[in-house]
mmCIF file of C-alpha atoms in Angstrom:
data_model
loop_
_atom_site.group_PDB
_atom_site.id
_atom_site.type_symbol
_atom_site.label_atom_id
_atom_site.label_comp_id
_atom_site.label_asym_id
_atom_site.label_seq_id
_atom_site.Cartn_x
_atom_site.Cartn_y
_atom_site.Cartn_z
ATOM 1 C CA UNK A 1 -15.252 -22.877 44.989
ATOM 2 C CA UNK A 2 -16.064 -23.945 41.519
ATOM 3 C CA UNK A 3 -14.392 -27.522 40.538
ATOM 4 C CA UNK A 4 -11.007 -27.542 37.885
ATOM 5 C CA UNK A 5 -10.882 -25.146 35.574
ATOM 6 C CA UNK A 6 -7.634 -23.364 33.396
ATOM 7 C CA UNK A 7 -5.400 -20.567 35.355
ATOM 8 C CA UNK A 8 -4.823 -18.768 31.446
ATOM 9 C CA UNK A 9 -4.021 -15.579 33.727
ATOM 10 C CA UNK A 10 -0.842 -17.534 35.039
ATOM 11 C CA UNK A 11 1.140 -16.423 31.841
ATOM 12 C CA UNK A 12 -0.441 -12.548 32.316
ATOM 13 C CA UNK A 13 0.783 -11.939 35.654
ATOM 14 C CA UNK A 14 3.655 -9.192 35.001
ATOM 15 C CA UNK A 15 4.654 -7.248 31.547
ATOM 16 C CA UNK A 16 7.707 -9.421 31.522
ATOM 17 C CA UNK A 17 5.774 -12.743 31.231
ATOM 18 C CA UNK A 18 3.176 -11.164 28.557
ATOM 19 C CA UNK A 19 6.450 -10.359 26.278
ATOM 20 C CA UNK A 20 7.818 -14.135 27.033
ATOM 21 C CA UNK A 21 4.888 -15.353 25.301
ATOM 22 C CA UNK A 22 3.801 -12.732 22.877
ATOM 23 C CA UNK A 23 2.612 -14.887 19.773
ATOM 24 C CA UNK A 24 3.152 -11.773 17.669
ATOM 25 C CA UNK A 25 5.276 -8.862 17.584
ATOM 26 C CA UNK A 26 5.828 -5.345 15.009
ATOM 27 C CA UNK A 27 8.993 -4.728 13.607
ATOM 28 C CA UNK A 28 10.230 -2.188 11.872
ATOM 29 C CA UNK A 29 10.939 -4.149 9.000
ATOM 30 C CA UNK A 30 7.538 -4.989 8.332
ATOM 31 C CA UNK A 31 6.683 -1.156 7.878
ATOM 32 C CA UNK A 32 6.253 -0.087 3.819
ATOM 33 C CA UNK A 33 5.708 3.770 4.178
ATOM 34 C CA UNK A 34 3.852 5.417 1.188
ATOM 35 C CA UNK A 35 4.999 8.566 -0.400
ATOM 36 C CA UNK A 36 3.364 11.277 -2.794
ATOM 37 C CA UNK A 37 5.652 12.620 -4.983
ATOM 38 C CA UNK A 38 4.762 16.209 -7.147
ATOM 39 C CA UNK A 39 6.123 17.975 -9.945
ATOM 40 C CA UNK A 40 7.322 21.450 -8.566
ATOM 41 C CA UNK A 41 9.992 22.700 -6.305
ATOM 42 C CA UNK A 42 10.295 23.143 -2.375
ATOM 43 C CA UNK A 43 7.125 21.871 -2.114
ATOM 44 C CA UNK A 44 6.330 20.075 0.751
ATOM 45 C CA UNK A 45 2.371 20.701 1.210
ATOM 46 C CA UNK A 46 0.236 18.963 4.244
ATOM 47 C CA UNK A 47 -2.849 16.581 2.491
ATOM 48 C CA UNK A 48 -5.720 17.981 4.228
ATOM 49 C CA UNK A 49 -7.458 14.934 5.391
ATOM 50 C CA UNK A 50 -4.264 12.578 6.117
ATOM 51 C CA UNK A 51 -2.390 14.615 8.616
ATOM 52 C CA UNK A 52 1.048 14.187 8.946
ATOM 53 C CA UNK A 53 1.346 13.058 5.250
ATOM 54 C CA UNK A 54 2.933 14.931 2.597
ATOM 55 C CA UNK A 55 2.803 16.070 -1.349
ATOM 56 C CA UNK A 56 6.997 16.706 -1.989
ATOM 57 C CA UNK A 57 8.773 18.014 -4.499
ATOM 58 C CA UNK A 58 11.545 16.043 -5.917
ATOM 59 C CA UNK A 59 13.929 18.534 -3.776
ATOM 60 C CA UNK A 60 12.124 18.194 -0.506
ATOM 61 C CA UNK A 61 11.797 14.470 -0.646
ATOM 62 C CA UNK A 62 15.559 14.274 0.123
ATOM 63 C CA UNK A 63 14.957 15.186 3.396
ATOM 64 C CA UNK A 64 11.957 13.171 4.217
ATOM 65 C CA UNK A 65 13.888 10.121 2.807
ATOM 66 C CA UNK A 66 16.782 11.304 4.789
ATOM 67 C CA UNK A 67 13.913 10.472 8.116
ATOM 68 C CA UNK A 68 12.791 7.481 6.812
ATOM 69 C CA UNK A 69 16.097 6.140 6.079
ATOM 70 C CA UNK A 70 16.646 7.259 9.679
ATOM 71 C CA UNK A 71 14.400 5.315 11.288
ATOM 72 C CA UNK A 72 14.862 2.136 10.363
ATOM 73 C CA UNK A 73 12.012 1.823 7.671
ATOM 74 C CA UNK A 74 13.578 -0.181 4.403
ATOM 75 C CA UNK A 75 10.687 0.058 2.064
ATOM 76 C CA UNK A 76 8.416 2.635 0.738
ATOM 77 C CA UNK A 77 5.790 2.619 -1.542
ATOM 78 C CA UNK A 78 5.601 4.904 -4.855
ATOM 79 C CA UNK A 79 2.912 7.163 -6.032
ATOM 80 C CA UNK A 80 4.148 10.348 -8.624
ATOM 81 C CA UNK A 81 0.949 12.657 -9.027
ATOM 82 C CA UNK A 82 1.561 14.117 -12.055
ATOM 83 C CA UNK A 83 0.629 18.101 -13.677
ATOM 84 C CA UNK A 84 -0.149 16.307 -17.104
ATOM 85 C CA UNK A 85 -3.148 14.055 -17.264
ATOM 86 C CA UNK A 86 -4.218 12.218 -20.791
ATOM 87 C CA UNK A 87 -7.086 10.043 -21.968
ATOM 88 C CA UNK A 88 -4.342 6.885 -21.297
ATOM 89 C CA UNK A 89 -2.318 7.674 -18.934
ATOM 90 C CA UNK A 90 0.852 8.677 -20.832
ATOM 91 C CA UNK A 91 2.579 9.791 -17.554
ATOM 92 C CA UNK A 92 2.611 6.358 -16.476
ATOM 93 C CA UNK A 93 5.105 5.015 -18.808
ATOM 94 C CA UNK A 94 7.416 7.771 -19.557
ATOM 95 C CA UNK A 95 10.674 7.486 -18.557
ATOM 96 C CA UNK A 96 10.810 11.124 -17.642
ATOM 97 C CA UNK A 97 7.756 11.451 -15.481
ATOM 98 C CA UNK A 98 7.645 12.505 -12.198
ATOM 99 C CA UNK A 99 7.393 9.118 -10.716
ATOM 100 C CA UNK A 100 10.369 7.415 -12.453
ATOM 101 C CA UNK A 101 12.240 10.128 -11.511
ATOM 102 C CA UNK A 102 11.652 10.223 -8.230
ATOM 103 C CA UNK A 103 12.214 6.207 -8.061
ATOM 104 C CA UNK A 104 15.914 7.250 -9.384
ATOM 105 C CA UNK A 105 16.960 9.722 -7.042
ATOM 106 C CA UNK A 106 15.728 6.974 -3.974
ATOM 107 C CA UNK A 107 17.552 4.676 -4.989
ATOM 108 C CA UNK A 108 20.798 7.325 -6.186
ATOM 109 C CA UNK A 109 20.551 8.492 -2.176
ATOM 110 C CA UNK A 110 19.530 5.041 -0.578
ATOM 111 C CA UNK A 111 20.858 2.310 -2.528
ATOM 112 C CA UNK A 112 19.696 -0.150 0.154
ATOM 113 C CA UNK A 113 16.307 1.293 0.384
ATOM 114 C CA UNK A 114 13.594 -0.922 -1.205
ATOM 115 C CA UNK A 115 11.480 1.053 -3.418
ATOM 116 C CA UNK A 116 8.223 -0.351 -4.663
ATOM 117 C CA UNK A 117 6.021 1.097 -7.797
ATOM 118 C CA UNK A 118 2.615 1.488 -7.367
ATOM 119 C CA UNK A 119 1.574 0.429 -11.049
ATOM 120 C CA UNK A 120 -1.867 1.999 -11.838
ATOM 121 C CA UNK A 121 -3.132 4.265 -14.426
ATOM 122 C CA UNK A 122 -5.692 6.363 -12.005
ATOM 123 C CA UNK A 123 -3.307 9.709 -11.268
ATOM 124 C CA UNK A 124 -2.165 9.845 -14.750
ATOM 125 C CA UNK A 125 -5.634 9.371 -16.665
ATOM 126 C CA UNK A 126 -8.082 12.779 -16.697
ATOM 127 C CA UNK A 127 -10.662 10.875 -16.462
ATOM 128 C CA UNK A 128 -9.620 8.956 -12.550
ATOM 129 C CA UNK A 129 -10.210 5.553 -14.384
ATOM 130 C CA UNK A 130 -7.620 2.614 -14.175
ATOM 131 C CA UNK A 131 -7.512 2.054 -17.641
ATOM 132 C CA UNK A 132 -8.426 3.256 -20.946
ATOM 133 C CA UNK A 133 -12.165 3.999 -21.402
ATOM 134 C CA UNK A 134 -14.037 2.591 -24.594
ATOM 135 C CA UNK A 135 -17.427 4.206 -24.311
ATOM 136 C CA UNK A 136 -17.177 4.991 -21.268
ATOM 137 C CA UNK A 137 -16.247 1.610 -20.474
ATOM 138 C CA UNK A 138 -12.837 0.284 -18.666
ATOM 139 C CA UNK A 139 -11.116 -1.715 -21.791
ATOM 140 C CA UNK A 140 -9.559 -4.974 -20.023
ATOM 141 C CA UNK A 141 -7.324 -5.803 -22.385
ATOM 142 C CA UNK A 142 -6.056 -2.423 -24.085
ATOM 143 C CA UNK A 143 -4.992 -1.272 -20.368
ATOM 144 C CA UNK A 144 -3.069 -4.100 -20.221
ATOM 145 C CA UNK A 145 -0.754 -3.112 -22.566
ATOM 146 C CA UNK A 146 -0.575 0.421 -20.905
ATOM 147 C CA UNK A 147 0.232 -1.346 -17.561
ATOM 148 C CA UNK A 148 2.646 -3.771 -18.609
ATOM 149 C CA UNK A 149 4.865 -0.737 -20.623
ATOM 150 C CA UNK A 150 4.769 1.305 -17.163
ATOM 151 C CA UNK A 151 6.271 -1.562 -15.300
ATOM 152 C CA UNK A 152 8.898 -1.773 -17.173
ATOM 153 C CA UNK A 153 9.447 2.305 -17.323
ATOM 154 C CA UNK A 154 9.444 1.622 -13.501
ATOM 155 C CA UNK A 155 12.067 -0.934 -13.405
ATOM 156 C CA UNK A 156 14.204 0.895 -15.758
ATOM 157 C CA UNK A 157 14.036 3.601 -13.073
ATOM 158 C CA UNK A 158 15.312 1.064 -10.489
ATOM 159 C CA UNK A 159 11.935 0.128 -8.744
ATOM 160 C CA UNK A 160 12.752 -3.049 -6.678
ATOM 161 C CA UNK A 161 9.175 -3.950 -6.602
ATOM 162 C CA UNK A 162 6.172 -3.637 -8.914
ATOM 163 C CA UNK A 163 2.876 -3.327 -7.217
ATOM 164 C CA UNK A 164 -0.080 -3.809 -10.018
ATOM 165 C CA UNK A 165 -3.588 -2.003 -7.926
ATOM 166 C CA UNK A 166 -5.482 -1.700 -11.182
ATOM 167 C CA UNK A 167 -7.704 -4.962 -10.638
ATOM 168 C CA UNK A 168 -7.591 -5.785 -14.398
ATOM 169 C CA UNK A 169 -8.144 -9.035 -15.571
ATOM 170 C CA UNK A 170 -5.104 -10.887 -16.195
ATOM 171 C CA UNK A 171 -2.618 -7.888 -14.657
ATOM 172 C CA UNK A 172 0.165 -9.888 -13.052
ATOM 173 C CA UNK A 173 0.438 -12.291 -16.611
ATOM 174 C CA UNK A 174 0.381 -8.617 -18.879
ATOM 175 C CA UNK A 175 2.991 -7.427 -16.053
ATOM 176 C CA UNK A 176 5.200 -10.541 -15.416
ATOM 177 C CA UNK A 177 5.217 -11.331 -19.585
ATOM 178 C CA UNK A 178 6.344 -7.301 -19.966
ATOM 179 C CA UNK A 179 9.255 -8.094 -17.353
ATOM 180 C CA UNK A 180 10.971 -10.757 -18.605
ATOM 181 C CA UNK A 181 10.735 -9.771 -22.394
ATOM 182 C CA UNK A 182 12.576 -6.358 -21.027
ATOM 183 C CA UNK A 183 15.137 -8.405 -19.165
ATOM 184 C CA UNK A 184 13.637 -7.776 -15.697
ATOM 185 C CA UNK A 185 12.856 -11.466 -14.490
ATOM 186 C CA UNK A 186 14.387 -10.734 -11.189
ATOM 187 C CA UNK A 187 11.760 -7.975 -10.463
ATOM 188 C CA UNK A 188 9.062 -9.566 -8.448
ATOM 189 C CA UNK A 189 5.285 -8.255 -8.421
ATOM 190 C CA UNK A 190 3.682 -7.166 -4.902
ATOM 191 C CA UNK A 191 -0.178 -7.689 -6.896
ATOM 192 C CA UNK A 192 -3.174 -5.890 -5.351
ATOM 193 C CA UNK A 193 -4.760 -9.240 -5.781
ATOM 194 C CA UNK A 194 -7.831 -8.774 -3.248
ATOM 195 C CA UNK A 195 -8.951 -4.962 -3.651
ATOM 196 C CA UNK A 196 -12.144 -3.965 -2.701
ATOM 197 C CA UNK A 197 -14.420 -1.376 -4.016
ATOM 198 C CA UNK A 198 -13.929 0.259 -0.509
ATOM 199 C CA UNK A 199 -14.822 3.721 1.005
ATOM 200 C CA UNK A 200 -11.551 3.696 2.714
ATOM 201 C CA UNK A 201 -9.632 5.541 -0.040
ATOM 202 C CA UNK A 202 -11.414 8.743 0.270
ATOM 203 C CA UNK A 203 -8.280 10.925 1.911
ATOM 204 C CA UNK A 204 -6.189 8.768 -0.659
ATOM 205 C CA UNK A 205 -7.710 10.009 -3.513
ATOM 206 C CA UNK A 206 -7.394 13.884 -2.598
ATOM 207 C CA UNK A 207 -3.573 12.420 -2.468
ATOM 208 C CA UNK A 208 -3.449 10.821 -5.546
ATOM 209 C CA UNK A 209 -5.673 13.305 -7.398
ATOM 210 C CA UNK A 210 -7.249 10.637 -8.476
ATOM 211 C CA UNK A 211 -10.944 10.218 -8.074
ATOM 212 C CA UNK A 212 -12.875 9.635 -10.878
ATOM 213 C CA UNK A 213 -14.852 12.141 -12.715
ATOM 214 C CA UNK A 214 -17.674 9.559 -13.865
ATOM 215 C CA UNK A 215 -19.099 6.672 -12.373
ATOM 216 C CA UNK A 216 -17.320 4.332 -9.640
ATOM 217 C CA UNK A 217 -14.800 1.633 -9.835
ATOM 218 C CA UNK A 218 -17.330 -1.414 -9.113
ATOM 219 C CA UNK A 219 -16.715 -2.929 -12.328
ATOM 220 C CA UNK A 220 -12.986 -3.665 -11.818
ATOM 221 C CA UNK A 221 -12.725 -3.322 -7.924
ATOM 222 C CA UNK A 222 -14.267 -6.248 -5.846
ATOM 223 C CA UNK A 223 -18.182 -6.256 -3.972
ATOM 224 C CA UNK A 224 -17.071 -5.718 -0.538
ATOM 225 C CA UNK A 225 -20.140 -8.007 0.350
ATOM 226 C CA UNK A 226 -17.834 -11.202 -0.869
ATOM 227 C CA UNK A 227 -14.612 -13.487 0.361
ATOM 228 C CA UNK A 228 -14.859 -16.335 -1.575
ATOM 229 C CA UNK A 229 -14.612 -13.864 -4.591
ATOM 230 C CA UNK A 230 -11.605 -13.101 -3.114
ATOM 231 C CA UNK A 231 -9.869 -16.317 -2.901
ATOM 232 C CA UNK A 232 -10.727 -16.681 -6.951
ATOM 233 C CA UNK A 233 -8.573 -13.395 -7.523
ATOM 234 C CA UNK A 234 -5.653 -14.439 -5.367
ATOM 235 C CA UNK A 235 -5.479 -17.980 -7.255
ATOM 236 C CA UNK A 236 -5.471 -16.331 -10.460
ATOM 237 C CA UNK A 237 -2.275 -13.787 -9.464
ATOM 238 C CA UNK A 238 -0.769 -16.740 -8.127
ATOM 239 C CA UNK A 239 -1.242 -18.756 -11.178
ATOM 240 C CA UNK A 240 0.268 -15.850 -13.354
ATOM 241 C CA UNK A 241 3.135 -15.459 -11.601
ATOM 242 C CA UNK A 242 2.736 -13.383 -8.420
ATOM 243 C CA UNK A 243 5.605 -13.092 -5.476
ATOM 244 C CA UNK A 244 3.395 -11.080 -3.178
ATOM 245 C CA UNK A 245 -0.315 -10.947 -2.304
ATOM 246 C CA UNK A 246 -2.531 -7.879 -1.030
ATOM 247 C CA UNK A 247 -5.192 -7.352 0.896
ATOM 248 C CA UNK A 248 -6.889 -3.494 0.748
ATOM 249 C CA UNK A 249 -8.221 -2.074 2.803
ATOM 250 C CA UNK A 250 -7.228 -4.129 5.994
ATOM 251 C CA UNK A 251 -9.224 -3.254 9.313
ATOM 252 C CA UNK A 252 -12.983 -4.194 7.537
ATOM 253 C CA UNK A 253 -11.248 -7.191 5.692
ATOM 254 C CA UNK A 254 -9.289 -8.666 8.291
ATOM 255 C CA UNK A 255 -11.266 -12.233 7.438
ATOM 256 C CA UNK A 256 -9.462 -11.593 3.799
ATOM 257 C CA UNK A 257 -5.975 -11.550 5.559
ATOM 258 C CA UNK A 258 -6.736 -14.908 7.784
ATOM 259 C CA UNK A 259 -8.100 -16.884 4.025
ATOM 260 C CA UNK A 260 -5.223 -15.792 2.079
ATOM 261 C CA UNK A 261 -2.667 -16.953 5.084
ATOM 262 C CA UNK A 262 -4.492 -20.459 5.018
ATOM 263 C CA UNK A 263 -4.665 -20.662 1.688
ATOM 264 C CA UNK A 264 -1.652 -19.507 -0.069
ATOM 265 C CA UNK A 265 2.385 -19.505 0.954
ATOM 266 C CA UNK A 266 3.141 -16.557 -0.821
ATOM 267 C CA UNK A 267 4.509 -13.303 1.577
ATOM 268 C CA UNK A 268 1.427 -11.519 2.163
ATOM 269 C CA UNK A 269 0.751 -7.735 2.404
ATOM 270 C CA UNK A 270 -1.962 -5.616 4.048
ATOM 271 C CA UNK A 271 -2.501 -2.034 3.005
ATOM 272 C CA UNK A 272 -3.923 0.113 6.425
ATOM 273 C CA UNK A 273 -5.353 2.880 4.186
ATOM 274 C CA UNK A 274 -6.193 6.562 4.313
ATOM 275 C CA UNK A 275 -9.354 6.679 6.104
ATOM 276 C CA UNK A 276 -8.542 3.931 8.305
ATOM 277 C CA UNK A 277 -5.310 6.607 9.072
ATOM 278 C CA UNK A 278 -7.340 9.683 8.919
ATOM 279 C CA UNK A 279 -10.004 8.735 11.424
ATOM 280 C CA UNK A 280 -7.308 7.106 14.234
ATOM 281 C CA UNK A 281 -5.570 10.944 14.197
ATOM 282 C CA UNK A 282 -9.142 12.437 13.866
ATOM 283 C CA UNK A 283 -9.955 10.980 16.616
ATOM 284 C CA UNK A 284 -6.499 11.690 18.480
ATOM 285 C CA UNK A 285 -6.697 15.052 17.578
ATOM 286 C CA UNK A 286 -9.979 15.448 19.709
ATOM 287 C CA UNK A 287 -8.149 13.444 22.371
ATOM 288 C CA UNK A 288 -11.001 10.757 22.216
ATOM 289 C CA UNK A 289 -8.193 7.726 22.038
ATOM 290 C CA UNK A 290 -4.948 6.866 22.562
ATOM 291 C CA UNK A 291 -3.624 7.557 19.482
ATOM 292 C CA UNK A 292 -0.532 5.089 19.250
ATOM 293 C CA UNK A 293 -2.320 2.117 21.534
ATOM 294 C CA UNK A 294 -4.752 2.142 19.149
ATOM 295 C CA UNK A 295 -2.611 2.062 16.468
ATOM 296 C CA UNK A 296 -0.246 -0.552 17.921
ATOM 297 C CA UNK A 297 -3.064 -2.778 18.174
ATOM 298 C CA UNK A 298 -4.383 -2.582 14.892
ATOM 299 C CA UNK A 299 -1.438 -3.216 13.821
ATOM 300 C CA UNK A 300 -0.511 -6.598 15.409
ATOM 301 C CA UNK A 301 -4.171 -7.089 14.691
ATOM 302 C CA UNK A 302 -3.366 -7.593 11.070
ATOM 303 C CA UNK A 303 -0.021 -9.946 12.072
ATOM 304 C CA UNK A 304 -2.254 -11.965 14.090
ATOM 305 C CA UNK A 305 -4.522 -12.238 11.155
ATOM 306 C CA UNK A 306 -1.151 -13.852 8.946
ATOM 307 C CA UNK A 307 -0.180 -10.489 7.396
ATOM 308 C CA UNK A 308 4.010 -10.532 6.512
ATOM 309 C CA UNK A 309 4.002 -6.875 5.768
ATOM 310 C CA UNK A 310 2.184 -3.843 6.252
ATOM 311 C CA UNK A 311 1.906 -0.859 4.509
ATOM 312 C CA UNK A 312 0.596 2.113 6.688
ATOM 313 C CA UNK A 313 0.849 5.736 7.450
ATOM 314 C CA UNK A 314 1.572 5.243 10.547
ATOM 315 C CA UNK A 315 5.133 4.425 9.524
ATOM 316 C CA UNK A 316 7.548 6.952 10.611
ATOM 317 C CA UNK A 317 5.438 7.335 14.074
ATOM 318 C CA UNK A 318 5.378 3.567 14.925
ATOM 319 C CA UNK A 319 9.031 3.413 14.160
ATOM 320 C CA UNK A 320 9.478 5.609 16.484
ATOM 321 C CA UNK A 321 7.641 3.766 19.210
ATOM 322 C CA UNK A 322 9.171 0.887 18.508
ATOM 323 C CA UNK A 323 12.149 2.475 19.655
ATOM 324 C CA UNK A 324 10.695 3.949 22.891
ATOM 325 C CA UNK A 325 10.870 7.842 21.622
#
């Protein structure tokens, strides 16, 4: 027999004494579901490549909030797709558009439900861009404007939460300064403050209607190549006045997650994106994995890693789990 060594399977030895020292645990409450709201009626229409996930109609999102309220889950996350699509974005900041009013009749129905505004120009530009184009350039500084006027569209709505994904220079300051001139200096800001350049959003962007009809976003979304890039960005939000950080995509950028916990106090958020979705119920689909073990662990994966909240897909079926159905 080999001399001393650690007995680390003592605290494995039954289920019961793996849940008495569990370091990390999935709760409902850390669950922000995303929604696609559409101009239309009774439209509730499957997104090809992100089964299970839905384009509704202001009508038919009643009763998928009606579900979500359901289950437990307190916080979704915003994106109206709408039929009119400018050179800057005009949807974004009219008080009438599809997602403002859909942000109204959320928080009419579920008062206590905690509705967060994706902030972004992308679904409402024709040209898939995040900002205003200047020679077929991304202007920094005229999109802030734009941005800043759609939060505070979005608060007038009711939003509880802006969430700035634009990766513009100076976003949270434009947003924050926009705010509090409006009288909204209770509203915090969830900012997209690490975004990557990622492959990840393909499925999101037949969602969003969104991708861009020239070039890529490399000049405004980070290198995925680079962390300490990373760690610049999230200073900066912090600096102008974030009260959440982000991390997207998460499974590829876990070591993003882990830097921001050790670096910064502020809640932090982890966005489990489309593809990341789309190929766990591809691959479910062709029974090739166990569909919510794998989920389950990639999800308390990304708590391990230091992330507060998560926003996933997944959602509505891990709430269920959670609760043994």
């Amino acid at each position: 027999m080999a001399g001393t060594f650690d007995r680390h399977r003592r605290l494995r030895s039954s289920a019961a004494m793996r849940n008495l020292v569990r370091e990390n645990h999935v709760r409902v409450e850390d669950l922000i579901y995303p929604l696609f709201v559409v101009e239309g009626t009774n439209i509730k229409e499957e997104i090809p490549s992100m089964p299970g996930v839905y384009h509704f109609s202001l009508d038919r999102l009643k009763e998928e909030m009606e579900e979500i309220a359901a289950l437990g889950i307190q916080s979704v996350l915003m994106f109206g797709v709408p039929e009119h699509k400018d050179y800057c974005g005009s949807e974004a900041y009219n008080d009438e558009a599809i997602t403002q009013r859909a942000i109204r009749q959320i928080k009419a129905d579920h008062p206590e439900m905690i509705v967060i505004a994706d902030t972004c120009l992308c679904q409402y530009t024709d040209h898939g861009h995040c900002g205003v184009l200047q020679e077929g350039q991304v202007d920094n500084d005229e999109t802030l404007k734009l941005l800043a006027a759609a939060a505070v569209s979005q608060a007038k709505a009711g939003a509880d939460i802006i969430a700035p994904s634009n990766m513009m220079d100076g976003f949270v300051a434009a947003i924050r300064q926009g705010l509090d001139e409006a009288g909204f200096a209770h509203i915090p800001i969830m900012s997209y403050a690490v975004k990557y350049a990622s492959s990840f959003y393909g499925p999101f962007r037949e969602a969003a209607h969104s991708t861009p009809q020239s070039g890529d976003r490399k000049t405004y979304q980070m290198d995925p190549a680079n962390a300490r890039e990373g760690l610049r960005e999230a200073a900066s939000d912090v600096a102008e006045g974030a009260d959440f950080l982000m991390v997207k995509p998460g499974l590829a950028f876990m070591d993003m997650v882990l830097r921001l916990r050790e670096n910064f106090n502020l809640p932090l958020v982890v966005y489990n994106v489309s593809a990341e979705y789309s190929m766990v119920k591809a691959a479910a689909a062709n029974g090739w994995i166990d569909e919510e073990r794998i989920v389950m662990e990639t999800l308390v994966g990304f708590k391990r890693a230091g992330a507060d909240l998560i926003i996933t897909y997944h959602a509505k079926d891990v709430a269920k789990w959670l609760r043994g159905e």
